[in-house]
Coordinates of C-alpha atoms in Angstrom, one line a residue:
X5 CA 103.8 162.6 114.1
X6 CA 104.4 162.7 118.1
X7 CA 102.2 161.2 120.0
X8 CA 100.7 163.7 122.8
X9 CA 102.2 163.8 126.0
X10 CA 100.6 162.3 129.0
X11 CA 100.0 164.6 131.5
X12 CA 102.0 164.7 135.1
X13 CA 99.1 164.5 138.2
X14 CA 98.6 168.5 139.2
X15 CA 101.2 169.5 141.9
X16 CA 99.1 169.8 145.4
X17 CA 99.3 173.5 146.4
X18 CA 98.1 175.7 149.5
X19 CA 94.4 177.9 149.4
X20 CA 96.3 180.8 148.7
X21 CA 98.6 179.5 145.8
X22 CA 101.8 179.0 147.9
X23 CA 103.6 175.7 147.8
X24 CA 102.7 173.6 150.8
X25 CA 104.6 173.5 153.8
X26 CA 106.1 170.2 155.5
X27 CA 107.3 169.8 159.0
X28 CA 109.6 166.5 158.8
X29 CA 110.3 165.3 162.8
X30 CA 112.5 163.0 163.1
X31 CA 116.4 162.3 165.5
X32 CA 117.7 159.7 162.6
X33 CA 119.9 162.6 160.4
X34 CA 119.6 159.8 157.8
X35 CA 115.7 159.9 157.7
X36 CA 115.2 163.7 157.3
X37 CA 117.6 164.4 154.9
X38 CA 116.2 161.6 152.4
X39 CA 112.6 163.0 153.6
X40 CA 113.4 166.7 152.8
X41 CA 114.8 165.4 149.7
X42 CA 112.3 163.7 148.3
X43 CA 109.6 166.3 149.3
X44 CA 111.4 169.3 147.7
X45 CA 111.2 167.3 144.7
X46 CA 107.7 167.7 144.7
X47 CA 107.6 171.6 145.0
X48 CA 107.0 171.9 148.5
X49 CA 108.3 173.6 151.4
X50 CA 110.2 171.3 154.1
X51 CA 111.5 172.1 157.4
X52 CA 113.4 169.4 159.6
X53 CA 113.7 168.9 163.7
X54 CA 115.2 166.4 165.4
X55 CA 113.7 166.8 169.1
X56 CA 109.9 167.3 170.1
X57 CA 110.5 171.3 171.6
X58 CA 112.5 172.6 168.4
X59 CA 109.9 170.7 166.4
X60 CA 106.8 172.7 168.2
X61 CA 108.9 175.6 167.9
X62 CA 109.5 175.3 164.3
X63 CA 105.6 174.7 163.9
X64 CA 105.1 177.9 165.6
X65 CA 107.7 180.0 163.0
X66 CA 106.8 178.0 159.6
X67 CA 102.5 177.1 159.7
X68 CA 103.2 173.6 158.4
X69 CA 100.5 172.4 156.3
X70 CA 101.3 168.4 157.3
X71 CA 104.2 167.0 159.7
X72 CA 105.8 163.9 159.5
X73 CA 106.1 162.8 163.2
X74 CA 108.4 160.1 164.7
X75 CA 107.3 158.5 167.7
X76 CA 110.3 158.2 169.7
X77 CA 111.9 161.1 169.9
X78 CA 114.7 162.4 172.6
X79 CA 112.6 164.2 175.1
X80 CA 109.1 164.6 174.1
X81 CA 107.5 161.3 172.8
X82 CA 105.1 161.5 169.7
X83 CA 102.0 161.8 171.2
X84 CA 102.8 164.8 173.3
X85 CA 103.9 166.6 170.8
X86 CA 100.9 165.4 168.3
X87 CA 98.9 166.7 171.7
X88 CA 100.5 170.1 171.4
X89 CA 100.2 170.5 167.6
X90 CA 96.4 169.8 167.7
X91 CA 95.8 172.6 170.2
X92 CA 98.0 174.9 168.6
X93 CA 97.3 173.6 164.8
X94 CA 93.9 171.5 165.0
X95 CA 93.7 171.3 160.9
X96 CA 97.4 170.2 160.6
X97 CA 97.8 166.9 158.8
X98 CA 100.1 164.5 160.8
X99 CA 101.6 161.8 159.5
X100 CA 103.2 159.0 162.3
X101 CA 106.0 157.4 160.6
X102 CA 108.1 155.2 163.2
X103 CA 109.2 152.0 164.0
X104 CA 106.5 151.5 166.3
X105 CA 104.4 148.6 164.5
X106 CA 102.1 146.8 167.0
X107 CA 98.7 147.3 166.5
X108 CA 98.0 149.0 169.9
X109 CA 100.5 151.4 169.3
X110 CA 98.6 152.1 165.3
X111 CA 95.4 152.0 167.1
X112 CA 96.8 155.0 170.2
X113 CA 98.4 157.1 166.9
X114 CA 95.1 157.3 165.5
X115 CA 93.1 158.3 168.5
X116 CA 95.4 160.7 170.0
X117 CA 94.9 162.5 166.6
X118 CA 96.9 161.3 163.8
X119 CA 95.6 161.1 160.6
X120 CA 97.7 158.7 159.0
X121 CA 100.2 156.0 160.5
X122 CA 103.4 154.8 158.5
X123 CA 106.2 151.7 160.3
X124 CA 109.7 151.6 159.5
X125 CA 110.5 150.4 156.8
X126 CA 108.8 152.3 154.8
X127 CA 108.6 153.3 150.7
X128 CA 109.0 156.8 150.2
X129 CA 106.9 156.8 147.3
X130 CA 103.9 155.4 149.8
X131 CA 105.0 158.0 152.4
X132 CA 104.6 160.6 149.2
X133 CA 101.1 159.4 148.6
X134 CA 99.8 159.2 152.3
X135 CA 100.8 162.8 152.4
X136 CA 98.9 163.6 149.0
X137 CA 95.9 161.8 150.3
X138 CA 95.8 164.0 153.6
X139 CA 96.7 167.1 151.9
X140 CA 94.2 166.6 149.1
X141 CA 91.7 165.4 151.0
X142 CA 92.3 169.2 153.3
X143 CA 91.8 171.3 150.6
X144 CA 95.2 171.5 149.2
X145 CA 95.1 170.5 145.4
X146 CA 95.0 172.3 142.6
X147 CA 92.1 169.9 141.4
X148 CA 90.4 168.9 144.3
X149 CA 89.1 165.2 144.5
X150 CA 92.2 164.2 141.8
X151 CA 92.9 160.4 143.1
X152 CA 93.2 158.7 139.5
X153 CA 96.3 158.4 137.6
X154 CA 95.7 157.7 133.6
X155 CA 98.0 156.6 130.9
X156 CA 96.3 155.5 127.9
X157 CA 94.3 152.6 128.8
X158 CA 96.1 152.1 132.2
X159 CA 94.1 153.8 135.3
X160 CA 94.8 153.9 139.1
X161 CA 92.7 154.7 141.8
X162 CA 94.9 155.5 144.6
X163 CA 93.1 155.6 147.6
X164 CA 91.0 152.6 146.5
X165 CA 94.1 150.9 145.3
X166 CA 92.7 149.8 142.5
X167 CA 94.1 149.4 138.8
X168 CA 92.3 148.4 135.0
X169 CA 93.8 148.1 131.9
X170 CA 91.2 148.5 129.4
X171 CA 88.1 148.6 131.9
X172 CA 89.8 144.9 133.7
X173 CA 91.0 144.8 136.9
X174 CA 94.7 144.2 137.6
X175 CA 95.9 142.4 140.6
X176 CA 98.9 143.3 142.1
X177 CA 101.1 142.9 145.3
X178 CA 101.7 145.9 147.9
X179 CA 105.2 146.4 145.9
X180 CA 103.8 146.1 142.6
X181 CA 101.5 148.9 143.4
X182 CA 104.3 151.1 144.3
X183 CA 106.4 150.7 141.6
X184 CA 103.7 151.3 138.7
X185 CA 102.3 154.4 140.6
X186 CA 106.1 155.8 140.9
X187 CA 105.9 154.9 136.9
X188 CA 102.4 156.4 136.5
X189 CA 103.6 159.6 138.0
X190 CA 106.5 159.8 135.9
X191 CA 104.4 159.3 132.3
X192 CA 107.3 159.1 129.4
X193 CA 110.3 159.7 131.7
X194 CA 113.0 157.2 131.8
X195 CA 113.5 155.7 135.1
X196 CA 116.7 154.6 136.3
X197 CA 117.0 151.6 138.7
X198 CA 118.6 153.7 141.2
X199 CA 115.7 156.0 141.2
X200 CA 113.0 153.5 141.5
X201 CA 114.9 151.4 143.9
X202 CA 115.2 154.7 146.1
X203 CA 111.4 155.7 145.6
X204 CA 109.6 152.2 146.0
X205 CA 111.9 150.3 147.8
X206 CA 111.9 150.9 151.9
X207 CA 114.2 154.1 152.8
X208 CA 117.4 151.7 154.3
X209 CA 116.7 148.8 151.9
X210 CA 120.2 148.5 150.6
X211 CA 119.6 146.0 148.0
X212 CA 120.4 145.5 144.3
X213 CA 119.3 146.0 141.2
X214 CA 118.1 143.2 140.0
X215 CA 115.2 143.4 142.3
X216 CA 114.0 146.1 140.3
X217 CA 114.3 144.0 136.9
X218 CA 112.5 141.4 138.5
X219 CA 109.6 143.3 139.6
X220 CA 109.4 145.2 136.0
X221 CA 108.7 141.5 134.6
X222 CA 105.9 140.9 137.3
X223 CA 104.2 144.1 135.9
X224 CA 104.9 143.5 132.4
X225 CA 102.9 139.9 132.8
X226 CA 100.1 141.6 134.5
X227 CA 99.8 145.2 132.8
X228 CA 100.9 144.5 129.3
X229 CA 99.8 141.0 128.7
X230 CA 97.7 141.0 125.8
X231 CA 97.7 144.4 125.0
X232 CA 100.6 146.8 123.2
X233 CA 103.6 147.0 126.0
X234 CA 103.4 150.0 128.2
X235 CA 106.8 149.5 130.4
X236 CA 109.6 149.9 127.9
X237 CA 113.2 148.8 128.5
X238 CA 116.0 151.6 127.7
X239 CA 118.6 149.5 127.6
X240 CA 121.8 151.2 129.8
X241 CA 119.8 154.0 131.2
X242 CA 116.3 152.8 133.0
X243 CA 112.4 151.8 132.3
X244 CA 109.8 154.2 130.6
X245 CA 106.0 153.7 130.7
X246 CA 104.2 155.4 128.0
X247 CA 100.6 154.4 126.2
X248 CA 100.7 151.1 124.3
X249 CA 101.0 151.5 120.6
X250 CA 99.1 148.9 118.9

């Protein structure tokens, strides 16, 4: 008999049942096209610019529902344009994501506006959920107040950053985190150590593999021990989590 199958988190939507629109700003080529990527894969909309004007411009046209803003762009810096999407676009969600780290330059992102504040390197899966965080937390979800993940016994609060197996807490490190939230969000699915390097490592990374088979055994000692394994090896194609069968 087949077990059922876990359910994937609801796909975040706009009010009117349209699929929500992202305005990715950014001059590194590199960076957009991994960003647009990564965000079509989740059903939304994505427009890119590389320059502060043709990104205010392209706000204008598309009615983005979030933007991921670089700070240091080629003519207009970050916070100008951040200044010109709030008068424009007050209930826009914007996301800094830049290599600008200093805690002064955190704390001006935020009061100038931004909602949310992301350095180089980055993970995209983190990126992902910063953006689901803002859009849900605007209206834009097809269940609204949805921050748990659940499969089986294994919970995650996401914005609390919190994570039980059976009711007990489970302590993990910021990149342990990632990775079992890219594998809660993918219930059942083989994962391949390309994809999961890609998702929860930072964007230019550029390591190997066996980084990813290292971490797997740091979750497996914390998530599955003493209890029936959860993170399953497919040998030659990738890692699966599905509920423990005792």
């Amino acid at each position: 008999m087949n077990e059922p199958r876990t359910p994937s988190p609801p796909p975040l939507h706009r009010p009117d049942g349209g699929p929500v629109r992202v305005l990715v700003v950014d001059d590194e080529p590199d960076v957009t096209g991994v960003l647009a990527t990564v965000l079509t894969s989740e059903g939304w909309q994505v427009r890119t610019a590389a320059e502060g004007r043709s990104a205010l411009a392209a706000a204008r046209d598309f009615l983005p529902d979030a933007v991921v803003l670089d700070w240091m762009l080629p003519d207009l810096d970050g916070l100008q344009v951040l200044h010109a999407l709030r008068r424009e676009a007050p209930r826009v969600c914007v996301l800094f994501l830049t290599a600008r780290d200093a805690v002064e330059d955190r704390i001006a992102g935020i009061t100038a506006g931004g909602d949310d504040y992301v350095t180089k390197p980055y993970s995209l899966e983190e990126v992902l959920a910063r953006l689901r965080g803002l859009l849900r937390r605007a209206g834009m979800t097809a269940e609204p107040g949805t921050d748990q993940l659940a499969v089986g016994d294994l919970t995650m609060d996401e914005e609390a950053r919190e994570v039980r197996r059976a009711g007990v807490t489970v302590e993990l490190s910021r990149t342990e985190f990632e990775l079992l939230r890219f594998l809660m969000r993918n219930p059942r699915r083989v994962l391949s150590k390309d994809q999961i390097l890609a998702r929860v490592w930072a964007y230019d990374f550029g390591g190997r593999a066996h980084i990813v088979e290292l971490y797997i055994s740091y979750l497996r000692k914390k998530i599955d021990a003493g209890h029936a394994p959860m993170i399953h090896t497919v040998r030659g194609v990738g890692y699966v989590l599905k509920p423990g069968t005792p």
